[in-house]
Short mmCIF file of C-alpha atoms in Angstrom, two decimals:
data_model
loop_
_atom_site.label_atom_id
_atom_site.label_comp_id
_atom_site.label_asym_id
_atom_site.label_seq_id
_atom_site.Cartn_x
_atom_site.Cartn_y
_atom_site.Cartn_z
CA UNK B 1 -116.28 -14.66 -27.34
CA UNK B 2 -114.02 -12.92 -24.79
CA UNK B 3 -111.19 -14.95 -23.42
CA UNK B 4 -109.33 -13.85 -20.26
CA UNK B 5 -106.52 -16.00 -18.07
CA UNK B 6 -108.62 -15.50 -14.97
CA UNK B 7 -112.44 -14.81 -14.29
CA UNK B 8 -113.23 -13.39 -10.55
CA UNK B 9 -116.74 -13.65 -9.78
CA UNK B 10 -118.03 -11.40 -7.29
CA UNK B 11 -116.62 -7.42 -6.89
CA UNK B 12 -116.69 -7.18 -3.49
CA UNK B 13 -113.78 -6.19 -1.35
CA UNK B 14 -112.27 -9.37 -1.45
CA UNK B 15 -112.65 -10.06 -4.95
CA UNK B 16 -111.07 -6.75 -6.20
CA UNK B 17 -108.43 -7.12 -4.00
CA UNK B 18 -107.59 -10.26 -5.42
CA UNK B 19 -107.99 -8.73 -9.11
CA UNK B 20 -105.46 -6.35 -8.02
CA UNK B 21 -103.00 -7.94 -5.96
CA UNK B 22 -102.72 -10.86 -8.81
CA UNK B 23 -102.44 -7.73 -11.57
CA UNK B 24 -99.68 -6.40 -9.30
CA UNK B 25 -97.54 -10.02 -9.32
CA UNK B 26 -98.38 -11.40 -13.01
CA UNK B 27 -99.41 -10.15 -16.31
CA UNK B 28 -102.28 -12.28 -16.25
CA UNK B 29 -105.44 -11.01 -18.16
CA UNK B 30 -108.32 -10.67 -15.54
CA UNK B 31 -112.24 -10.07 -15.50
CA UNK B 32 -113.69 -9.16 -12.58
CA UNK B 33 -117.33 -10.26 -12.81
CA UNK B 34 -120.21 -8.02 -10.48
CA UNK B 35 -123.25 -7.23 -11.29
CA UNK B 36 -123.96 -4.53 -8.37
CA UNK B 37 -122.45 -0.92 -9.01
CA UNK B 38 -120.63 0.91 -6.02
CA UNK B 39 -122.82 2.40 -3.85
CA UNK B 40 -122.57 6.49 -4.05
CA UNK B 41 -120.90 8.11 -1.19
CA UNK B 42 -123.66 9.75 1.35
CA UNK B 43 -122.77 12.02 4.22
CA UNK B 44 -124.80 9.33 6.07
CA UNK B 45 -122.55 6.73 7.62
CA UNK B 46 -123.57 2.96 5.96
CA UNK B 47 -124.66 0.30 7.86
CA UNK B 48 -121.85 -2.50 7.00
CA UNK B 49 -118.52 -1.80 8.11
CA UNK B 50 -115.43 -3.66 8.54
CA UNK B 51 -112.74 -3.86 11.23
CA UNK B 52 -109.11 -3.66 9.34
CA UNK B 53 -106.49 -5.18 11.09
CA UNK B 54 -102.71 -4.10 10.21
CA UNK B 55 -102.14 -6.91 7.71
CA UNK B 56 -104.87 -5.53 5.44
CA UNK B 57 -103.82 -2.17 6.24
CA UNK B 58 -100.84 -3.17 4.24
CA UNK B 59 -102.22 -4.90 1.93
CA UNK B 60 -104.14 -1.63 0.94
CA UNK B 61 -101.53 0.26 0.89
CA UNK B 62 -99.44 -1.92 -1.62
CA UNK B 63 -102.69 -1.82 -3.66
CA UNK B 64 -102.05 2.04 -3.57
CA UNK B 65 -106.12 2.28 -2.03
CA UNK B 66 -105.16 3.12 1.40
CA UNK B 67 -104.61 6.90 0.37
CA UNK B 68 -108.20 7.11 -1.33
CA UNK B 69 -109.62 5.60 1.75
CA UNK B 70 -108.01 7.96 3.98
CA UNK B 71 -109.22 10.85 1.98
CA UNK B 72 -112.58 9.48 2.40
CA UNK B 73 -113.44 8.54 5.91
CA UNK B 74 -112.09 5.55 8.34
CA UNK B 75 -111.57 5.79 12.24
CA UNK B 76 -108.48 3.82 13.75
CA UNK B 77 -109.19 2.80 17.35
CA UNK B 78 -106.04 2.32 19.77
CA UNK B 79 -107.60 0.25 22.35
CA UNK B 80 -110.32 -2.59 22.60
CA UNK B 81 -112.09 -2.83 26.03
CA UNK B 82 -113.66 -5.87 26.74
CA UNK B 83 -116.06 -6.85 29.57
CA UNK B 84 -118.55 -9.38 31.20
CA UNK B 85 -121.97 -7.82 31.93
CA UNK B 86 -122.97 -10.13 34.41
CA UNK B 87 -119.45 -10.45 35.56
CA UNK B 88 -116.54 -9.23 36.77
CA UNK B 89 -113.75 -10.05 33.97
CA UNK B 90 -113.04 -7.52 31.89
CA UNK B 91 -109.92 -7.25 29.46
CA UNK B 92 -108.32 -3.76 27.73
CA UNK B 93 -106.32 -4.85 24.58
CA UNK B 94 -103.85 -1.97 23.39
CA UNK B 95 -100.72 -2.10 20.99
CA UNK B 96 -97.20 -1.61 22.69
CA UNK B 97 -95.22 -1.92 19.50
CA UNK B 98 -94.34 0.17 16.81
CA UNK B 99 -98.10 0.54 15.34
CA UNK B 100 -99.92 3.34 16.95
CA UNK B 101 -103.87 1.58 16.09
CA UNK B 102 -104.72 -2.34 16.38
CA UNK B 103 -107.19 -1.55 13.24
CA UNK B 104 -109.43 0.59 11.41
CA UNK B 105 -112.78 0.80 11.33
CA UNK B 106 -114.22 1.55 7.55
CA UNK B 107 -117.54 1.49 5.72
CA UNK B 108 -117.50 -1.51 3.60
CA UNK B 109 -119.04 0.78 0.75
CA UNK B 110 -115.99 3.15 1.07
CA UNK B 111 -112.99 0.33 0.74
CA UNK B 112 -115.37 -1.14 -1.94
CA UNK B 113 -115.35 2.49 -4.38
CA UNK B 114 -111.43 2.79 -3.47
CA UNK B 115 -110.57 -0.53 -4.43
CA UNK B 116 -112.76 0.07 -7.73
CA UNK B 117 -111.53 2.93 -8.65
CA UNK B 118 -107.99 1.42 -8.64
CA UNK B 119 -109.05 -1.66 -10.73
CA UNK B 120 -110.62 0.73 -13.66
CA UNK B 121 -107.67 2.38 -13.92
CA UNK B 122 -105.57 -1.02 -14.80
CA UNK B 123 -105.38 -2.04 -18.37
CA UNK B 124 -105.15 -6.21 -17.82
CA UNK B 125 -108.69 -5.93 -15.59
CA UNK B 126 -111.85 -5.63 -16.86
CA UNK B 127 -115.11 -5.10 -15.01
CA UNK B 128 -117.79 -7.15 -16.45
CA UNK B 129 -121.16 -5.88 -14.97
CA UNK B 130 -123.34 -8.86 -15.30
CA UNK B 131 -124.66 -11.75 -13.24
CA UNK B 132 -123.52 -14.73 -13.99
CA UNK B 133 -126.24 -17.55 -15.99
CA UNK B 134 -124.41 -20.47 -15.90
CA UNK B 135 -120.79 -21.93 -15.20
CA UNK B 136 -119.19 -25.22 -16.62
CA UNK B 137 -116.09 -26.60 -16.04
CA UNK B 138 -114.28 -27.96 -18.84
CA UNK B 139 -111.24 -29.94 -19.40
CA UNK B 140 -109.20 -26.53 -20.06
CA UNK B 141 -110.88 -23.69 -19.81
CA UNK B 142 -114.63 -22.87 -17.83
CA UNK B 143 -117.47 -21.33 -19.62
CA UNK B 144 -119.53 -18.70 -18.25
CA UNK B 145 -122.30 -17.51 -19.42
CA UNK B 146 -124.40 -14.05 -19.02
CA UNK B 147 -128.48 -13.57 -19.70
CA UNK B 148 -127.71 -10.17 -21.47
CA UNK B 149 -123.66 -10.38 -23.06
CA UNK B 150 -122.38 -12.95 -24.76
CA UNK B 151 -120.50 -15.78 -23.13
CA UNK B 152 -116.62 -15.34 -21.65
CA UNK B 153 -114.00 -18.00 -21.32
CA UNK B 154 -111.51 -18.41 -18.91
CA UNK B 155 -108.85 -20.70 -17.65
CA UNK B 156 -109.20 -20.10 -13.94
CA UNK B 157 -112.26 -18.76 -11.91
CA UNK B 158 -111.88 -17.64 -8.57
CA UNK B 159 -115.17 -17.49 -6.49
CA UNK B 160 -115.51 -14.63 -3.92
CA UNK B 161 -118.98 -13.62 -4.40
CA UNK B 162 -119.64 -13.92 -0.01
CA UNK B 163 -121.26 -16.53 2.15
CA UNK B 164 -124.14 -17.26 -0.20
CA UNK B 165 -121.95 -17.61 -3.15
CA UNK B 166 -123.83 -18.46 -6.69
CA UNK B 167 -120.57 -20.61 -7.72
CA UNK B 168 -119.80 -22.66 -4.82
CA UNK B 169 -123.94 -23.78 -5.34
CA UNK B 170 -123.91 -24.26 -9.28
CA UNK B 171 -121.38 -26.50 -8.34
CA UNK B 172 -122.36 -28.31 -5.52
CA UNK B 173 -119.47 -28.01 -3.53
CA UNK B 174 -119.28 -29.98 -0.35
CA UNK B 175 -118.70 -27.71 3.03
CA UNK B 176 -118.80 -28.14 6.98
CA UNK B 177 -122.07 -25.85 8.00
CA UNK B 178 -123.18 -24.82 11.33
CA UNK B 179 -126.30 -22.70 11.83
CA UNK B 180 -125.03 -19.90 15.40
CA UNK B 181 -128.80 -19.91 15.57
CA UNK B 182 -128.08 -16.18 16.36
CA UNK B 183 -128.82 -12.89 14.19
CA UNK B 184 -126.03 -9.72 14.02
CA UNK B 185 -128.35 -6.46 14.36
CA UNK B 186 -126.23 -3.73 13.01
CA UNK B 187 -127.09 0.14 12.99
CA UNK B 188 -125.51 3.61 13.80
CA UNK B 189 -125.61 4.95 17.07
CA UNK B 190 -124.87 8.85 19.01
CA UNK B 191 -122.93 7.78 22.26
CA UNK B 192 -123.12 11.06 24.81
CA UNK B 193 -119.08 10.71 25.64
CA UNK B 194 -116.51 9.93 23.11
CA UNK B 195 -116.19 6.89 22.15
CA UNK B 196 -112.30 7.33 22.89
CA UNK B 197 -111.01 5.58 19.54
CA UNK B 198 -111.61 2.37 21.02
CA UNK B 199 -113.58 -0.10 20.14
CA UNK B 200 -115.81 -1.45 23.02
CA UNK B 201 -117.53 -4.82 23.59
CA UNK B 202 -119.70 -6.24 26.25
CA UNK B 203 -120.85 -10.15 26.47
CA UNK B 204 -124.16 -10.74 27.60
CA UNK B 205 -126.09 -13.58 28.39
CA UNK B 206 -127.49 -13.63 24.68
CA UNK B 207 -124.54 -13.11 23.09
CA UNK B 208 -122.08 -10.09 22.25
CA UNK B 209 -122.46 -6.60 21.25
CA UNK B 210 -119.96 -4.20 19.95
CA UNK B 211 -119.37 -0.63 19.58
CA UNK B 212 -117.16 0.39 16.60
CA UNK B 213 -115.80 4.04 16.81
CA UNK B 214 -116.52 5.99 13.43
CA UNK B 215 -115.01 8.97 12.13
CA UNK B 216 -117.29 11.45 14.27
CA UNK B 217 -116.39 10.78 17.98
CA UNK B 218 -119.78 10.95 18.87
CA UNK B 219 -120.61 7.82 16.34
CA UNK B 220 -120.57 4.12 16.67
CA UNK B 221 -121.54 0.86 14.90
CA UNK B 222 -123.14 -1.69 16.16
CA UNK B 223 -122.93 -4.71 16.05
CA UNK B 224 -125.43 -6.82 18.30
CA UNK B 225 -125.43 -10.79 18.32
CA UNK B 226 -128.20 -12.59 19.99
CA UNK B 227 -130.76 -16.04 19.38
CA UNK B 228 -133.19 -14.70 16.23
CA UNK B 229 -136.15 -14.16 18.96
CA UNK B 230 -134.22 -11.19 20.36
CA UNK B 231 -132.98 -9.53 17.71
CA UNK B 232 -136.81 -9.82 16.42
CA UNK B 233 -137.98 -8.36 19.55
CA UNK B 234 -134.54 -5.54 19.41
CA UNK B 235 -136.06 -4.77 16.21
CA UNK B 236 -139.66 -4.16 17.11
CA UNK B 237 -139.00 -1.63 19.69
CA UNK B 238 -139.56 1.73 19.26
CA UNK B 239 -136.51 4.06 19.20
CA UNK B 240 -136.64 5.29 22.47
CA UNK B 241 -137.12 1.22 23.95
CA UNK B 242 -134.18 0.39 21.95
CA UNK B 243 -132.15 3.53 23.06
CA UNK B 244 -132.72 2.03 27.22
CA UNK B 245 -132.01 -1.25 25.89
CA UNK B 246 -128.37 -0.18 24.20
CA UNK B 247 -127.60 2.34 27.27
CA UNK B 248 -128.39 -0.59 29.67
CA UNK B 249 -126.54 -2.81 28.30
CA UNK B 250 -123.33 -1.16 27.85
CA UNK B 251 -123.62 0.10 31.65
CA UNK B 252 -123.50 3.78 30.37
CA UNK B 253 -119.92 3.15 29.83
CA UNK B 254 -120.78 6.04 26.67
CA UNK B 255 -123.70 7.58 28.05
CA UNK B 256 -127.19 7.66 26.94
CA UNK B 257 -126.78 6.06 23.34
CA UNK B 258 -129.69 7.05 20.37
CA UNK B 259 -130.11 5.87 17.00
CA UNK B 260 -129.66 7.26 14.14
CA UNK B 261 -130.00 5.25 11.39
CA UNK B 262 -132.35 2.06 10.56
CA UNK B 263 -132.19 -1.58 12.11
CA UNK B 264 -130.96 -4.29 9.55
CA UNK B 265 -130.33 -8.04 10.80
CA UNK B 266 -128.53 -11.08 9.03
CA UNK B 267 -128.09 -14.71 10.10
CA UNK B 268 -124.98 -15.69 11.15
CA UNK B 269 -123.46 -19.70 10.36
CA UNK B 270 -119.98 -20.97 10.01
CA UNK B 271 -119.19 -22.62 6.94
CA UNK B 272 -116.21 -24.00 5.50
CA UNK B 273 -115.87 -25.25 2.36
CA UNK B 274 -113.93 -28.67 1.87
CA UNK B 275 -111.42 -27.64 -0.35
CA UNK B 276 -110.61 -24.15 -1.57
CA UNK B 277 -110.04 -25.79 -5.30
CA UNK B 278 -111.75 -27.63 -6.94
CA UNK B 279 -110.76 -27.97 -10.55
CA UNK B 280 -110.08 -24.80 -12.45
CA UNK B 281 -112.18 -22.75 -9.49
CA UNK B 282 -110.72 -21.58 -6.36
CA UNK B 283 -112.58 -20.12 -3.24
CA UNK B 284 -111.74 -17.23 -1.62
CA UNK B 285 -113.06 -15.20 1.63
CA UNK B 286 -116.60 -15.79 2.92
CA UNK B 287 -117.21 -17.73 -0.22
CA UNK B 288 -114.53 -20.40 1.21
CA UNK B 289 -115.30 -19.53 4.96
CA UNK B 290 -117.84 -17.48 7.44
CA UNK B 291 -117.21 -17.14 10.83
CA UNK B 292 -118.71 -15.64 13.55
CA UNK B 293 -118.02 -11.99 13.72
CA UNK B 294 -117.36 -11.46 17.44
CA UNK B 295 -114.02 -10.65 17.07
CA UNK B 296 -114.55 -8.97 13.71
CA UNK B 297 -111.72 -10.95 11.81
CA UNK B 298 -113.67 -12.03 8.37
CA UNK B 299 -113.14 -9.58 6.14
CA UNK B 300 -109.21 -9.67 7.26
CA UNK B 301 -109.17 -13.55 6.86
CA UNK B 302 -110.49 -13.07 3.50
CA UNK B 303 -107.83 -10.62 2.53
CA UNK B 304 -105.09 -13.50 3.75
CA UNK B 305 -106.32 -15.75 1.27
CA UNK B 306 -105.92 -12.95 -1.53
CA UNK B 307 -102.32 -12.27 -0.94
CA UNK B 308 -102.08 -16.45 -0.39
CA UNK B 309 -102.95 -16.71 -3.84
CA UNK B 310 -101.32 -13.83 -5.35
CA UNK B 311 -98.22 -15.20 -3.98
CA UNK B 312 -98.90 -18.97 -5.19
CA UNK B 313 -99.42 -17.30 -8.59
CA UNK B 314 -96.80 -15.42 -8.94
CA UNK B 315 -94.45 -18.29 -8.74
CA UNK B 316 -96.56 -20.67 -10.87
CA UNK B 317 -96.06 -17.69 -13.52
CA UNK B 318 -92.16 -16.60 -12.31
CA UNK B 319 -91.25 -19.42 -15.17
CA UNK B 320 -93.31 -19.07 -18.18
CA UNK B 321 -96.06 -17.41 -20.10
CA UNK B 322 -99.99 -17.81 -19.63
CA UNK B 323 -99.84 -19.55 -22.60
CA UNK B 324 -97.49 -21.98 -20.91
CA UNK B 325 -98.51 -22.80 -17.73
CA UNK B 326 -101.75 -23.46 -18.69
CA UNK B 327 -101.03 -25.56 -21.41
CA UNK B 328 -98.18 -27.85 -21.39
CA UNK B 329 -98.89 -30.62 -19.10
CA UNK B 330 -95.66 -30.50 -16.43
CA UNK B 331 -96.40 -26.43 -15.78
CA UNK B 332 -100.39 -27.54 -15.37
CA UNK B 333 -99.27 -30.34 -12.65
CA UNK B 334 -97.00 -27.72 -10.78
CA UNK B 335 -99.33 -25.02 -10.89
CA UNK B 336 -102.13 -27.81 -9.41
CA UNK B 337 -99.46 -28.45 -6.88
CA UNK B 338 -98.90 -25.00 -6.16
CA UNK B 339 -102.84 -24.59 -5.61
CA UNK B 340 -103.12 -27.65 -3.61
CA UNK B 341 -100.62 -26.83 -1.23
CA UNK B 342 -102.32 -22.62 -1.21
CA UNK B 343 -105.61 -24.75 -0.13
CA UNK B 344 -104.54 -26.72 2.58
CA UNK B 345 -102.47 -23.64 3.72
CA UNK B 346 -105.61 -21.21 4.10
CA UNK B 347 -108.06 -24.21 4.89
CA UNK B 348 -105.58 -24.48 8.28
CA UNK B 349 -105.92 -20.82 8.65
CA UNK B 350 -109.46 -20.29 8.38
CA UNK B 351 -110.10 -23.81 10.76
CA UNK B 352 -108.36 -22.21 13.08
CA UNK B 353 -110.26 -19.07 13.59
CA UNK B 354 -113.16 -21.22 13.49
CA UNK B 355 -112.44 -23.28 16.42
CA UNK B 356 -110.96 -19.82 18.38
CA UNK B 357 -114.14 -18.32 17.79
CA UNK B 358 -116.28 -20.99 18.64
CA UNK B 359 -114.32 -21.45 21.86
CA UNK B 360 -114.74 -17.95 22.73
CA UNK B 361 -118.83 -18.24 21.90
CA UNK B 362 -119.26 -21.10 24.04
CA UNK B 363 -117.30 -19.93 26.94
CA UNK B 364 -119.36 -16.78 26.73
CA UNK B 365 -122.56 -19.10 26.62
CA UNK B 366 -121.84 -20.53 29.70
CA UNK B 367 -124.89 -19.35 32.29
CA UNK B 368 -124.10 -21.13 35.44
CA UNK B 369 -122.63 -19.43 38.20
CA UNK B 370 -119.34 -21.31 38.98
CA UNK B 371 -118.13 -20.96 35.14
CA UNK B 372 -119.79 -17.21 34.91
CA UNK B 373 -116.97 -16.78 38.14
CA UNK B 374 -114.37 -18.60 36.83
CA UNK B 375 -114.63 -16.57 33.36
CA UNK B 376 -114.19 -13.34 35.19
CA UNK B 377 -111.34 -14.28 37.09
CA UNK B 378 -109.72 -15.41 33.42
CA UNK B 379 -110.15 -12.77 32.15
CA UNK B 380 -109.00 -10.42 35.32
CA UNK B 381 -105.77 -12.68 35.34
CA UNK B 382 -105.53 -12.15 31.63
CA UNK B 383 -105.59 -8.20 31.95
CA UNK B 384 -102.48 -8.64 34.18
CA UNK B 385 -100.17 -10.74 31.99
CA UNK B 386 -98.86 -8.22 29.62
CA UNK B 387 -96.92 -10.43 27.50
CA UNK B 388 -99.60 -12.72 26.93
CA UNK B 389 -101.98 -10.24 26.21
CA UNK B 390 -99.72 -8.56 23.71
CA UNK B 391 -99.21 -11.53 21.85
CA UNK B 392 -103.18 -11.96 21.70
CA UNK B 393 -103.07 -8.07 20.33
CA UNK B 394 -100.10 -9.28 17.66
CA UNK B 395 -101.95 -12.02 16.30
CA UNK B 396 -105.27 -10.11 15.66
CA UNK B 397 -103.17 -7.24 13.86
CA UNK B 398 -102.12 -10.05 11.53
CA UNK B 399 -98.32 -9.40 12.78
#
């Protein structure tokens, strides 16, 4: 029976991160536990994409990925526009500082080989590629246990295997849920103009859609949020219906737009999870917290927990051994302290982006006249008060 000082379950681009940020800061013994292989890289652009802000930009490149991914493919965008369909606010975000992009935007797929490719090259990680049977918290250690491999043990688990995650329901952890009752539609679209390395978002009545500039100017991804009925009906047209629909509503701001790839939808919910430890397992990413992706922060709030708890480990470790703090009873109560206070830390965090994102979906939900005016003229005031708008810009680059 394998033992190892950590277990990570789930191999996504939160949970490698964390294998490697943690391998970076301790010399802990780590398996990284994912049953899906890395998708192969296809000249077609993938579906799921993420927006990187400049704090994971950093993160990446202390994880010595961001090279890889640069080789690979990524766009940066400089500027995000912003506008009211049905009204007359609209808002132009752009960095004045140092930074040249307020993000990146980057397959999912290719961060995900990147980051892999790093981990299988350090010697205290190992990949275990095998879904998980069963999980059971003991006094000192947690078993887990695989259909087709023997068993593993290890002392701490940390959960990022996404919003539906298999270890936060084995263990029936209690979380704060609320159903958007609306579907993302995501796909790849041609725009006719460039799409001006910026990425571009319109509010409509139903809810928002973006544009997210790829590596070929003439490519975006979409991102399209709306009640389930719509997207249903958005996915039922034929290509040519849902080409007018796009163009419309982006008011030809990039010309006629056509698909080019497939349709996929998912359901969107909030959920935060009541603590982010609970025993010997701690939650990270959208296994600890979804939000609502109109301002295309998960993925980065995700990454804040991993160097959170990099950090907390590395100075539960600065003082002794594995062996150590795991064992003797004053190191375990200081590194439970330690954890405690990480959880409260990113549980603050991650409530606040809830309630900023909530309060920018409801305000955008708003149909009656007087508020659809008084949003407009918000957000035409907000375009003229540079500093205010640059600290906005600052705290969505994670500055």
């Amino acid at each position: 029976m394998q033992r190892f000082d950590i277990a990570i379950v789930g191999g996504g681009i939160v949970g490698l991160s964390a294998a490697l940020a943690i391998a970076q800061k301790t010399k802990l013994q780590i398996a990284v536990i994912e049953p899906q292989p890395v998708a192969k890289f296809t000249e077609q652009p993938k579906l799921r994409v993420s927006a990187i802000n400049a704090a994971s930009q950093r993160l990446f490149a202390r994880l010595d990925v961001w090279e890889t991914m640069l080789e690979q493919r990524l766009q940066a965008y400089q500027q995000m526009h912003v506008w009211d369909k049905d009204g007359p606010g609209q808002l132009t975000f752009a960095d004045q500082g140092n930074d040249q992009s307020l993000g990146w935007i980057i397959e999912n797929d290719v961060i995900r080989q990147a980051l892999t490719q790093q981990v299988e090259a350090q010697p205290q990680i190992e990949i275990i590629p095998q879904p998980l049977s069963n999980i059971a918290v003991g006094d000192s250690e947690v078993f887990l246990s695989f259909a087709a491999q023997p068993p593993v043990l290890a002392r701490l688990v940390i959960a990022a295997d996404g919003g539906n995650s298999w270890v936060r329901r084995q263990l029936k952890l209690p979380m704060t849920f609320r159903d958007y009752d609306h579907h993302a539609l995501v796909a790849t679209v041609k725009v006719a103009s460039h799409h001006e390395n910026t990425a571009w978002q319109v509010f409509l009545d139903s809810g928002p859609l973006a544009l997210l500039p790829l590596y070929d100017p003439s490519l975006c991804s979409i991102v399209w949020s709306a009640p389930p009925e719509r997207v249903a009906n958005l996915k039922s047209m034929s290509d040519a219906e849902f080409e007018k629909e796009i163009t419309c509503a982006t008011d030809g701001k990039l010309g006629m737009i056509n698909l080019v790839s497939e349709r996929l939808s998912f359901p969107l919910k909030m959920q935060l999870v009541e603590n982010f430890v609970q025993q010997k397992v701690v939650l990270i990413g959208d296994a600890a917290h979804t939000i609502h992706p109109l301002a295309g922060q998960g993925v980065n709030l995700g990454l804040q927990d991993v160097l959170a708890l990099a950090d907390t480990l590395e100075d539960a470790f600065a003082n002794g051994d594995a062996e150590q703090v795991f064992s003797h009873a004053d190191k375990v109560s200081v590194l439970n302290k330690k954890l405690g206070e990480f959880s409260r830390f990113r549980k603050a965090e991650a409530m606040e982006m809830v309630v900023a994102m909530e309060a920018i979906k409801q305000g955008f939900s708003l149909q009656q006249k007087v508020p659809k005016l008084l949003r407009g003229l918000g957000m035409r005031a907000l375009n003229n008060l540079p500093l205010l708008k640059q600290q906005l810009v600052k705290k969505a680059m994670g500055k």
